[in-house]
């Protein structure tokens, strides 16, 4: 009540915000301190009972509000901690954090140049630069920052459908033939989710077989396209993956592009996880052929360490997003404004309100340069190779697939001593299934580190180690291995 805009609120406001900044700075310093826990784990009911989280009629004091801030960060997972390996998005970038604070203070919306002049221009510049890195001549085309890779993938599906059947926008699915999309069995679940949301249906997403490394098999793709056409369905989209979620596999984009060209199908590349490798001269060959895609998803909030959320959809054909999505709302997109209307980008989005995601990426790019991102990405890939080399022949470890990882995903089983001499049968499998979940639970209770696990196909639970935090070092990898062994010895 005493804060601005209350009259005479300046002093109170300044000291309150100063206190908040102090809390934040302490948290930032702690995030990089390896002697602190990654997580102070409590079960949901414990946390609910330990504090009063309920909303009341009467206001609290500012002291209590600051206490709420401290408590929230006390139990937050330190996603910037060098030993947090749980998700594809990790790390805590200082310039990105500064940009996020600034974006919140500016508190505007991305729909028009009228209310977001600098941000709209920065989005224009940044998306063009990203399209250039994809390999489209002069960075031509279009794009948008969307709330995460799942939405970017859905945009691609929406635009691909519109390109083939523009009448779907007014008439809906009843007016067009039965569509089918193709993606690999290792692709992200968002492809099916998008099909469900757009009324195409999950049954219309055909999963293509992968080889043992998790890459889509082009001959199987072509076979399934022909099969669908024989049944009278219309293939409209192939979603190839550059950096699969679990294996970190890169689909063979050139072969897939050839097939898409042959059958006149929209080619989308989901590079949410692997797109960042375009910043690296050493690793970008893994996306050879991406320049032939019609659309590309690329999430700088993953491999590039931009604070959440920051996901771009890039489209090769200019103007298509606009005609697909525009509704000409006259209270936002007046045609008689006094500036160049091409900068009013809001009508090509599905959202009306759209958060400013570009500033974090743009400011970090200014601070690091492309070479800074390159060094950061190369380092993470080098750490993954270090981990792979360390465990590939180590007693008690089995790799999920052969060969060194293409991305920073390292997938492995830890085999406790009690299972090492067992023959490979049903019982060993069911015991191995329980190992990773128990080790993970112990990791969280000790709070020392976090790494993800999952089953896949016929493979029981294995660890999926991913590295996207430039603060991690060889010592952190060594620590993780020691910790897995410490926590799993007795299983």
Short mmCIF file of C-alpha atoms in Angstrom, two decimals:
data_model
loop_
_atom_site.label_atom_id
_atom_site.label_comp_id
_atom_site.label_asym_id
_atom_site.label_seq_id
_atom_site.Cartn_x
_atom_site.Cartn_y
_atom_site.Cartn_z
CA UNK A 1 0.00 0.00 0.00
CA UNK A 2 2.95 2.38 0.65
CA UNK A 3 4.62 1.65 -2.71
CA UNK A 4 4.31 3.75 -5.84
CA UNK A 5 1.94 4.97 -7.20
CA UNK A 6 1.03 5.96 -3.60
CA UNK A 7 1.95 9.58 -3.00
CA UNK A 8 5.35 9.87 -1.27
CA UNK A 9 5.93 6.24 -2.20
CA UNK A 10 9.33 6.77 -3.84
CA UNK A 11 11.53 6.01 -0.83
CA UNK A 12 9.56 2.93 0.24
CA UNK A 13 9.53 1.65 -3.34
CA UNK A 14 13.25 2.14 -3.78
CA UNK A 15 14.16 0.34 -0.57
CA UNK A 16 11.66 -2.48 -1.25
CA UNK A 17 13.04 -3.10 -4.75
CA UNK A 18 16.59 -2.80 -3.42
CA UNK A 19 15.76 -5.58 -0.91
CA UNK A 20 14.30 -7.71 -3.72
CA UNK A 21 17.43 -7.20 -5.81
CA UNK A 22 19.57 -8.22 -2.82
CA UNK A 23 17.54 -11.44 -2.48
CA UNK A 24 18.00 -12.09 -6.20
CA UNK A 25 21.73 -11.40 -6.16
CA UNK A 26 22.24 -13.78 -3.24
CA UNK A 27 20.31 -16.43 -5.18
CA UNK A 28 22.42 -15.84 -8.30
CA UNK A 29 25.66 -16.24 -6.36
CA UNK A 30 24.32 -19.37 -4.64
CA UNK A 31 23.30 -20.85 -8.00
CA UNK A 32 26.95 -21.14 -9.01
CA UNK A 33 28.23 -22.30 -5.62
CA UNK A 34 28.83 -26.04 -5.88
CA UNK A 35 28.68 -26.45 -2.09
CA UNK A 36 24.97 -25.49 -2.16
CA UNK A 37 22.21 -27.92 -3.00
CA UNK A 38 20.66 -28.03 -6.46
CA UNK A 39 17.34 -28.64 -4.76
CA UNK A 40 15.92 -28.50 -1.22
CA UNK A 41 13.37 -31.24 -1.82
CA UNK A 42 10.06 -31.45 0.06
CA UNK A 43 7.00 -33.49 -0.81
CA UNK A 44 4.03 -31.38 -2.01
CA UNK A 45 1.93 -31.90 1.13
CA UNK A 46 4.91 -30.94 3.34
CA UNK A 47 5.39 -27.66 1.48
CA UNK A 48 1.67 -26.94 1.60
CA UNK A 49 1.55 -27.52 5.35
CA UNK A 50 4.82 -25.81 6.28
CA UNK A 51 3.78 -22.35 5.07
CA UNK A 52 0.58 -20.44 4.67
CA UNK A 53 0.19 -19.93 0.92
CA UNK A 54 -3.48 -18.92 1.02
CA UNK A 55 -4.77 -15.61 -0.32
CA UNK A 56 -6.46 -13.32 2.21
CA UNK A 57 -8.76 -10.27 2.23
CA UNK A 58 -6.31 -8.13 4.21
CA UNK A 59 -2.92 -7.01 2.86
CA UNK A 60 0.35 -8.32 4.27
CA UNK A 61 3.26 -6.11 5.31
CA UNK A 62 6.18 -5.58 2.94
CA UNK A 63 8.38 -7.53 5.38
CA UNK A 64 6.10 -10.53 4.88
CA UNK A 65 6.16 -10.02 1.12
CA UNK A 66 9.97 -10.11 1.15
CA UNK A 67 9.77 -13.27 3.25
CA UNK A 68 7.52 -14.79 0.57
CA UNK A 69 10.17 -13.93 -2.01
CA UNK A 70 12.88 -15.63 0.05
CA UNK A 71 10.78 -18.73 0.70
CA UNK A 72 9.92 -19.12 -2.97
CA UNK A 73 13.58 -19.05 -3.99
CA UNK A 74 14.58 -21.30 -1.08
CA UNK A 75 12.55 -24.16 -2.57
CA UNK A 76 13.11 -23.28 -6.24
CA UNK A 77 15.26 -25.71 -8.22
CA UNK A 78 18.56 -24.00 -9.05
CA UNK A 79 18.38 -24.54 -12.80
CA UNK A 80 21.57 -22.50 -13.22
CA UNK A 81 23.55 -24.76 -10.84
CA UNK A 82 26.46 -26.46 -12.67
CA UNK A 83 25.17 -29.87 -11.45
CA UNK A 84 21.59 -29.49 -12.69
CA UNK A 85 21.34 -31.68 -15.80
CA UNK A 86 17.65 -32.49 -15.69
CA UNK A 87 16.20 -30.58 -18.63
CA UNK A 88 17.24 -29.36 -22.06
CA UNK A 89 17.12 -25.77 -20.76
CA UNK A 90 19.67 -25.07 -18.03
CA UNK A 91 22.10 -22.37 -16.97
CA UNK A 92 21.67 -18.81 -15.79
CA UNK A 93 22.98 -16.14 -18.11
CA UNK A 94 23.62 -12.75 -16.51
CA UNK A 95 22.93 -10.64 -19.59
CA UNK A 96 19.82 -12.69 -20.33
CA UNK A 97 18.66 -12.12 -16.76
CA UNK A 98 19.25 -8.37 -17.09
CA UNK A 99 17.26 -8.35 -20.34
CA UNK A 100 14.40 -10.20 -18.63
CA UNK A 101 14.25 -7.60 -15.86
CA UNK A 102 14.21 -4.83 -18.43
CA UNK A 103 11.49 -6.54 -20.46
CA UNK A 104 9.31 -6.84 -17.36
CA UNK A 105 9.79 -3.17 -16.50
CA UNK A 106 8.89 -2.10 -20.05
CA UNK A 107 5.82 -4.39 -19.79
CA UNK A 108 4.50 -4.11 -23.32
CA UNK A 109 2.98 -6.37 -25.93
CA UNK A 110 4.51 -7.51 -29.22
CA UNK A 111 1.55 -6.88 -31.52
CA UNK A 112 2.35 -3.45 -32.99
CA UNK A 113 5.22 -1.06 -33.65
CA UNK A 114 2.96 1.53 -32.03
CA UNK A 115 3.46 0.07 -28.54
CA UNK A 116 6.70 -1.94 -28.90
CA UNK A 117 8.85 0.00 -31.34
CA UNK A 118 12.32 -1.20 -30.35
CA UNK A 119 11.23 -4.76 -29.54
CA UNK A 120 9.43 -5.16 -32.87
CA UNK A 121 12.54 -4.01 -34.76
CA UNK A 122 14.78 -6.31 -32.72
CA UNK A 123 12.51 -9.26 -33.51
CA UNK A 124 12.74 -8.36 -37.19
CA UNK A 125 16.56 -8.15 -37.08
CA UNK A 126 17.05 -11.27 -34.94
CA UNK A 127 14.72 -13.53 -36.93
CA UNK A 128 16.37 -12.42 -40.17
CA UNK A 129 19.79 -13.28 -38.74
CA UNK A 130 18.51 -16.71 -37.62
CA UNK A 131 17.09 -17.39 -41.11
CA UNK A 132 20.44 -16.43 -42.58
CA UNK A 133 22.08 -19.04 -40.32
CA UNK A 134 19.56 -21.64 -41.49
CA UNK A 135 20.87 -20.88 -44.99
CA UNK A 136 18.00 -19.05 -46.68
CA UNK A 137 19.43 -16.45 -49.11
CA UNK A 138 19.76 -13.03 -47.46
CA UNK A 139 17.76 -14.26 -44.49
CA UNK A 140 14.58 -14.07 -46.57
CA UNK A 141 11.29 -15.37 -45.22
CA UNK A 142 9.27 -14.83 -42.08
CA UNK A 143 9.10 -15.92 -38.47
CA UNK A 144 7.84 -15.35 -34.99
CA UNK A 145 8.81 -15.97 -31.37
CA UNK A 146 6.23 -18.23 -29.78
CA UNK A 147 5.65 -19.66 -26.28
CA UNK A 148 7.85 -22.75 -26.68
CA UNK A 149 8.75 -25.36 -29.28
CA UNK A 150 5.40 -27.16 -29.08
CA UNK A 151 3.61 -24.02 -30.27
CA UNK A 152 6.27 -23.36 -32.93
CA UNK A 153 5.70 -26.88 -34.27
CA UNK A 154 1.95 -26.31 -34.24
CA UNK A 155 2.41 -23.08 -36.23
CA UNK A 156 4.35 -25.05 -38.84
CA UNK A 157 1.53 -27.57 -39.14
CA UNK A 158 -1.07 -24.78 -39.35
CA UNK A 159 0.84 -22.94 -42.09
CA UNK A 160 1.62 -26.11 -44.07
CA UNK A 161 -2.09 -27.00 -44.09
CA UNK A 162 -3.05 -23.46 -45.15
CA UNK A 163 -0.47 -23.48 -47.96
CA UNK A 164 -2.01 -26.63 -49.44
CA UNK A 165 -5.67 -25.82 -48.72
CA UNK A 166 -6.22 -22.09 -48.08
CA UNK A 167 -9.99 -22.65 -47.86
CA UNK A 168 -9.50 -24.50 -44.54
CA UNK A 169 -9.21 -21.10 -42.83
CA UNK A 170 -12.85 -20.22 -43.51
CA UNK A 171 -14.47 -23.60 -44.13
CA UNK A 172 -12.67 -25.81 -41.64
CA UNK A 173 -11.57 -29.43 -41.91
CA UNK A 174 -14.89 -30.63 -43.37
CA UNK A 175 -14.09 -28.81 -46.63
CA UNK A 176 -10.80 -30.60 -47.32
CA UNK A 177 -9.59 -34.20 -47.77
CA UNK A 178 -8.17 -36.31 -44.97
CA UNK A 179 -4.64 -35.04 -44.24
CA UNK A 180 -1.70 -37.02 -42.90
CA UNK A 181 1.61 -35.88 -41.40
CA UNK A 182 4.79 -37.89 -40.92
CA UNK A 183 7.39 -37.73 -38.16
CA UNK A 184 9.85 -40.15 -36.61
CA UNK A 185 8.99 -42.44 -33.72
CA UNK A 186 11.59 -40.54 -31.65
CA UNK A 187 10.14 -37.11 -32.41
CA UNK A 188 8.68 -34.77 -29.82
CA UNK A 189 5.12 -35.41 -28.60
CA UNK A 190 4.16 -31.87 -29.68
CA UNK A 191 3.71 -33.03 -33.29
CA UNK A 192 0.78 -35.23 -32.23
CA UNK A 193 -0.44 -32.59 -29.79
CA UNK A 194 -0.54 -30.01 -32.58
CA UNK A 195 -2.49 -32.41 -34.81
CA UNK A 196 -5.00 -32.93 -32.00
CA UNK A 197 -5.38 -29.19 -31.40
CA UNK A 198 -5.79 -28.35 -35.11
CA UNK A 199 -8.50 -30.98 -35.66
CA UNK A 200 -6.24 -33.13 -37.85
CA UNK A 201 -6.24 -35.87 -35.19
CA UNK A 202 -3.41 -37.89 -33.69
CA UNK A 203 -4.30 -40.92 -35.87
CA UNK A 204 -3.27 -38.81 -38.85
CA UNK A 205 0.30 -38.50 -37.58
CA UNK A 206 2.22 -41.46 -38.98
CA UNK A 207 5.36 -42.44 -37.05
CA UNK A 208 8.34 -43.41 -39.20
CA UNK A 209 10.83 -46.02 -38.02
CA UNK A 210 14.26 -44.98 -36.74
CA UNK A 211 17.61 -46.73 -36.94
CA UNK A 212 19.40 -47.84 -33.77
CA UNK A 213 20.84 -44.32 -33.32
CA UNK A 214 17.34 -42.76 -33.38
CA UNK A 215 17.49 -41.26 -36.89
CA UNK A 216 14.48 -41.41 -39.21
CA UNK A 217 14.84 -44.04 -41.97
CA UNK A 218 14.13 -42.28 -45.31
CA UNK A 219 13.09 -45.47 -47.15
CA UNK A 220 10.43 -46.10 -44.49
CA UNK A 221 9.21 -42.50 -44.87
CA UNK A 222 8.77 -42.94 -48.62
CA UNK A 223 7.03 -46.29 -48.15
CA UNK A 224 4.54 -44.78 -45.67
CA UNK A 225 3.84 -41.77 -47.93
CA UNK A 226 2.97 -44.08 -50.84
CA UNK A 227 0.82 -46.22 -48.55
CA UNK A 228 -1.11 -43.14 -47.36
CA UNK A 229 -1.66 -41.91 -50.91
CA UNK A 230 -2.97 -45.33 -51.97
CA UNK A 231 -5.56 -45.08 -49.19
CA UNK A 232 -6.65 -41.71 -50.56
CA UNK A 233 -5.11 -39.60 -47.81
CA UNK A 234 -3.23 -36.38 -48.58
CA UNK A 235 0.30 -36.12 -47.14
CA UNK A 236 0.82 -32.46 -46.22
CA UNK A 237 3.76 -32.30 -43.77
CA UNK A 238 6.91 -34.16 -42.82
CA UNK A 239 8.40 -33.08 -39.49
CA UNK A 240 12.08 -34.05 -39.32
CA UNK A 241 13.92 -33.68 -36.02
CA UNK A 242 17.31 -32.05 -35.56
CA UNK A 243 18.29 -33.18 -32.06
CA UNK A 244 15.72 -35.63 -30.69
CA UNK A 245 14.64 -35.24 -27.09
CA UNK A 246 16.09 -38.46 -25.71
CA UNK A 247 18.89 -39.64 -28.03
CA UNK A 248 19.82 -36.21 -29.43
CA UNK A 249 19.66 -37.71 -32.93
CA UNK A 250 19.70 -35.70 -36.16
CA UNK A 251 17.42 -36.99 -38.92
CA UNK A 252 19.04 -37.21 -42.41
CA UNK A 253 17.66 -33.90 -43.68
CA UNK A 254 19.00 -34.08 -47.25
CA UNK A 255 17.36 -37.45 -47.95
CA UNK A 256 14.13 -36.25 -46.32
CA UNK A 257 14.20 -33.03 -48.38
CA UNK A 258 14.53 -35.10 -51.57
CA UNK A 259 11.43 -37.10 -50.64
CA UNK A 260 9.44 -33.98 -49.70
CA UNK A 261 10.36 -32.41 -53.05
CA UNK A 262 9.41 -35.55 -54.96
CA UNK A 263 5.94 -35.74 -53.40
CA UNK A 264 5.41 -31.96 -52.96
CA UNK A 265 5.10 -32.12 -49.17
CA UNK A 266 5.93 -29.31 -46.72
CA UNK A 267 9.18 -30.06 -44.92
CA UNK A 268 9.42 -28.88 -41.33
CA UNK A 269 12.55 -29.28 -39.21
CA UNK A 270 12.03 -29.38 -35.45
CA UNK A 271 15.40 -28.05 -34.34
CA UNK A 272 14.11 -26.93 -30.94
CA UNK A 273 17.01 -28.76 -29.27
CA UNK A 274 19.55 -29.06 -32.11
CA UNK A 275 19.07 -25.70 -33.82
CA UNK A 276 21.68 -24.06 -31.61
CA UNK A 277 24.37 -26.10 -33.39
CA UNK A 278 23.94 -23.74 -36.37
CA UNK A 279 26.02 -21.29 -34.27
CA UNK A 280 28.98 -23.70 -34.31
CA UNK A 281 31.30 -24.09 -37.31
CA UNK A 282 32.44 -27.40 -35.89
CA UNK A 283 29.00 -28.97 -35.44
CA UNK A 284 26.57 -27.36 -37.87
CA UNK A 285 27.15 -30.09 -40.50
CA UNK A 286 24.74 -32.17 -38.43
CA UNK A 287 21.95 -29.97 -39.83
CA UNK A 288 23.09 -30.21 -43.47
CA UNK A 289 19.96 -29.89 -45.62
CA UNK A 290 18.09 -27.66 -43.16
CA UNK A 291 18.20 -24.85 -45.75
CA UNK A 292 15.81 -26.93 -47.87
CA UNK A 293 13.10 -26.92 -45.19
CA UNK A 294 9.93 -24.85 -45.55
CA UNK A 295 9.93 -24.12 -41.82
CA UNK A 296 12.24 -24.58 -38.84
CA UNK A 297 11.70 -24.54 -35.08
CA UNK A 298 14.71 -23.31 -33.10
CA UNK A 299 14.65 -22.75 -29.32
CA UNK A 300 17.41 -20.43 -28.10
CA UNK A 301 16.19 -21.21 -24.55
CA UNK A 302 17.66 -24.69 -24.85
CA UNK A 303 21.18 -25.12 -26.21
CA UNK A 304 21.95 -21.38 -26.25
CA UNK A 305 21.01 -20.83 -22.60
CA UNK A 306 18.62 -17.90 -23.15
CA UNK A 307 16.24 -17.55 -20.17
CA UNK A 308 12.83 -19.18 -20.69
CA UNK A 309 11.01 -18.79 -22.83
CA UNK A 310 12.51 -18.10 -26.23
CA UNK A 311 11.40 -20.23 -29.17
CA UNK A 312 11.44 -19.19 -32.82
CA UNK A 313 9.52 -20.53 -35.78
CA UNK A 314 11.21 -19.60 -39.05
CA UNK A 315 9.30 -19.84 -42.36
CA UNK A 316 10.91 -19.74 -45.79
CA UNK A 317 8.00 -18.13 -47.66
CA UNK A 318 7.27 -14.54 -46.74
CA UNK A 319 3.67 -13.43 -46.22
CA UNK A 320 2.31 -16.92 -45.62
CA UNK A 321 2.00 -16.57 -41.83
CA UNK A 322 0.14 -13.32 -42.32
CA UNK A 323 -2.42 -14.66 -44.78
CA UNK A 324 -2.85 -17.84 -42.72
CA UNK A 325 -3.53 -16.11 -39.42
CA UNK A 326 -4.64 -12.52 -39.98
CA UNK A 327 -8.08 -11.38 -38.83
CA UNK A 328 -7.71 -7.62 -39.51
CA UNK A 329 -8.83 -6.48 -36.02
CA UNK A 330 -9.54 -2.81 -36.66
CA UNK A 331 -8.79 -1.71 -33.09
CA UNK A 332 -5.16 -2.91 -33.33
CA UNK A 333 -4.21 -3.00 -36.98
CA UNK A 334 -5.66 0.26 -38.29
CA UNK A 335 -4.72 0.69 -41.94
CA UNK A 336 -4.37 4.49 -41.76
CA UNK A 337 -1.50 4.75 -39.26
CA UNK A 338 1.33 7.19 -39.96
CA UNK A 339 4.17 4.61 -40.13
CA UNK A 340 5.12 1.54 -42.20
CA UNK A 341 2.47 -1.05 -41.32
CA UNK A 342 4.70 -3.99 -42.21
CA UNK A 343 6.16 -3.67 -38.71
CA UNK A 344 2.79 -4.47 -37.08
CA UNK A 345 3.50 -8.18 -36.75
CA UNK A 346 0.70 -9.12 -34.36
CA UNK A 347 -1.76 -10.34 -36.96
CA UNK A 348 0.47 -13.18 -38.09
CA UNK A 349 0.46 -14.66 -34.58
CA UNK A 350 -2.16 -17.01 -33.13
CA UNK A 351 -1.96 -15.09 -29.88
CA UNK A 352 -3.21 -11.59 -29.37
CA UNK A 353 -1.18 -10.83 -26.24
CA UNK A 354 2.40 -11.88 -26.95
CA UNK A 355 5.29 -11.66 -24.51
CA UNK A 356 8.53 -9.93 -25.52
CA UNK A 357 10.89 -12.90 -25.82
CA UNK A 358 13.35 -11.44 -28.30
CA UNK A 359 15.18 -8.95 -26.05
CA UNK A 360 16.94 -11.64 -23.97
CA UNK A 361 18.30 -13.33 -27.08
CA UNK A 362 19.25 -10.09 -28.84
CA UNK A 363 21.06 -8.65 -25.82
CA UNK A 364 22.95 -11.91 -25.16
CA UNK A 365 23.92 -12.09 -28.84
CA UNK A 366 25.28 -8.54 -28.60
CA UNK A 367 27.20 -9.43 -25.44
CA UNK A 368 28.69 -12.72 -26.72
CA UNK A 369 28.72 -12.34 -30.46
CA UNK A 370 28.14 -15.43 -32.57
CA UNK A 371 31.60 -16.66 -31.56
CA UNK A 372 30.64 -16.51 -27.87
CA UNK A 373 27.60 -18.72 -28.44
CA UNK A 374 29.79 -20.99 -30.55
CA UNK A 375 32.36 -21.40 -27.76
CA UNK A 376 29.62 -22.10 -25.21
CA UNK A 377 27.97 -24.74 -27.43
CA UNK A 378 31.27 -26.38 -28.40
CA UNK A 379 32.15 -26.63 -24.71
CA UNK A 380 28.87 -28.40 -23.86
CA UNK A 381 29.40 -30.90 -26.69
CA UNK A 382 32.98 -31.48 -25.55
CA UNK A 383 31.69 -32.22 -22.02
CA UNK A 384 29.21 -34.76 -23.42
CA UNK A 385 32.04 -36.49 -25.27
CA UNK A 386 34.12 -36.48 -22.08
CA UNK A 387 31.27 -38.20 -20.21
CA UNK A 388 30.81 -40.72 -23.02
CA UNK A 389 34.53 -41.56 -23.08
CA UNK A 390 34.57 -41.88 -19.31
CA UNK A 391 31.74 -44.40 -19.02
CA UNK A 392 31.70 -46.32 -22.32
CA UNK A 393 34.12 -48.96 -20.98
CA UNK A 394 33.64 -48.38 -17.26
CA UNK A 395 32.48 -51.26 -15.10
CA UNK A 396 28.80 -50.93 -14.19
CA UNK A 397 27.78 -48.90 -17.24
CA UNK A 398 26.06 -49.88 -20.48
CA UNK A 399 25.44 -47.46 -23.32
CA UNK A 400 21.92 -47.37 -24.73
CA UNK A 401 23.25 -47.01 -28.29
CA UNK A 402 26.71 -47.46 -29.79
CA UNK A 403 28.99 -44.67 -30.86
CA UNK A 404 29.73 -41.21 -29.58
CA UNK A 405 26.76 -38.89 -29.10
CA UNK A 406 25.88 -36.44 -31.88
CA UNK A 407 24.49 -33.88 -29.45
CA UNK A 408 24.98 -33.53 -25.68
CA UNK A 409 22.58 -36.39 -24.90
CA UNK A 410 24.42 -39.33 -23.33
CA UNK A 411 22.10 -42.27 -22.67
CA UNK A 412 23.23 -45.07 -20.39
CA UNK A 413 22.26 -47.64 -17.79
CA UNK A 414 23.99 -47.84 -14.46
CA UNK A 415 24.18 -51.53 -13.49
CA UNK A 416 24.50 -52.02 -9.71
CA UNK A 417 26.98 -54.71 -8.55
CA UNK A 418 24.11 -57.11 -7.71
CA UNK A 419 23.01 -57.22 -11.38
CA UNK A 420 26.40 -57.37 -13.07
CA UNK A 421 26.80 -61.13 -13.16
CA UNK A 422 23.11 -61.88 -13.84
CA UNK A 423 22.22 -63.28 -17.24
CA UNK A 424 20.13 -61.05 -19.48
CA UNK A 425 16.58 -62.19 -18.80
CA UNK A 426 13.13 -60.96 -17.79
CA UNK A 427 14.05 -60.72 -14.10
CA UNK A 428 17.19 -58.67 -14.75
CA UNK A 429 15.18 -56.29 -16.92
CA UNK A 430 12.52 -55.75 -14.29
CA UNK A 431 15.17 -55.13 -11.63
CA UNK A 432 17.11 -52.77 -13.90
CA UNK A 433 13.86 -50.88 -14.59
CA UNK A 434 13.79 -49.80 -10.92
CA UNK A 435 17.41 -48.67 -10.62
CA UNK A 436 17.29 -45.22 -12.26
CA UNK A 437 14.09 -44.06 -10.47
CA UNK A 438 15.55 -44.97 -7.05
CA UNK A 439 18.87 -43.24 -7.76
CA UNK A 440 16.98 -40.17 -9.03
CA UNK A 441 14.80 -40.05 -5.90
CA UNK A 442 17.93 -40.26 -3.71
CA UNK A 443 19.63 -37.53 -5.75
CA UNK A 444 16.68 -35.24 -5.13
CA UNK A 445 16.48 -36.03 -1.42
CA UNK A 446 20.19 -35.34 -0.98
CA UNK A 447 19.81 -32.37 -3.32
CA UNK A 448 23.24 -32.91 -4.88
CA UNK A 449 22.44 -33.18 -8.59
CA UNK A 450 19.61 -33.94 -10.99
CA UNK A 451 19.62 -35.97 -14.19
CA UNK A 452 16.66 -37.27 -16.16
CA UNK A 453 15.67 -40.89 -16.88
CA UNK A 454 13.04 -42.63 -19.00
CA UNK A 455 12.19 -45.87 -20.78
CA UNK A 456 12.01 -45.86 -24.59
CA UNK A 457 10.47 -48.49 -26.84
CA UNK A 458 11.59 -51.87 -25.49
CA UNK A 459 14.37 -50.34 -23.38
CA UNK A 460 13.81 -50.10 -19.63
CA UNK A 461 14.57 -46.92 -17.63
CA UNK A 462 17.93 -45.41 -18.50
CA UNK A 463 19.62 -42.11 -17.64
CA UNK A 464 19.53 -39.36 -20.25
CA UNK A 465 22.30 -36.96 -19.41
CA UNK A 466 22.07 -33.62 -21.25
CA UNK A 467 24.44 -30.67 -21.00
CA UNK A 468 23.40 -27.15 -22.00
CA UNK A 469 24.85 -25.20 -19.08
CA UNK A 470 28.16 -23.53 -19.93
CA UNK A 471 28.98 -23.36 -16.20
CA UNK A 472 29.44 -27.16 -16.04
CA UNK A 473 32.99 -28.56 -15.97
CA UNK A 474 34.77 -31.92 -16.19
CA UNK A 475 34.68 -32.02 -12.37
CA UNK A 476 30.88 -31.79 -12.43
CA UNK A 477 30.71 -34.75 -14.80
CA UNK A 478 33.08 -36.69 -12.50
CA UNK A 479 30.88 -35.73 -9.55
CA UNK A 480 27.75 -37.00 -11.30
CA UNK A 481 29.31 -40.40 -11.99
CA UNK A 482 30.59 -40.70 -8.40
CA UNK A 483 27.16 -39.72 -7.12
CA UNK A 484 25.33 -42.31 -9.28
CA UNK A 485 27.71 -44.97 -7.96
CA UNK A 486 27.40 -43.81 -4.35
CA UNK A 487 23.61 -43.80 -4.50
CA UNK A 488 23.24 -47.02 -6.51
CA UNK A 489 25.85 -49.37 -5.00
CA UNK A 490 23.37 -51.20 -2.77
CA UNK A 491 20.55 -51.69 -5.29
#
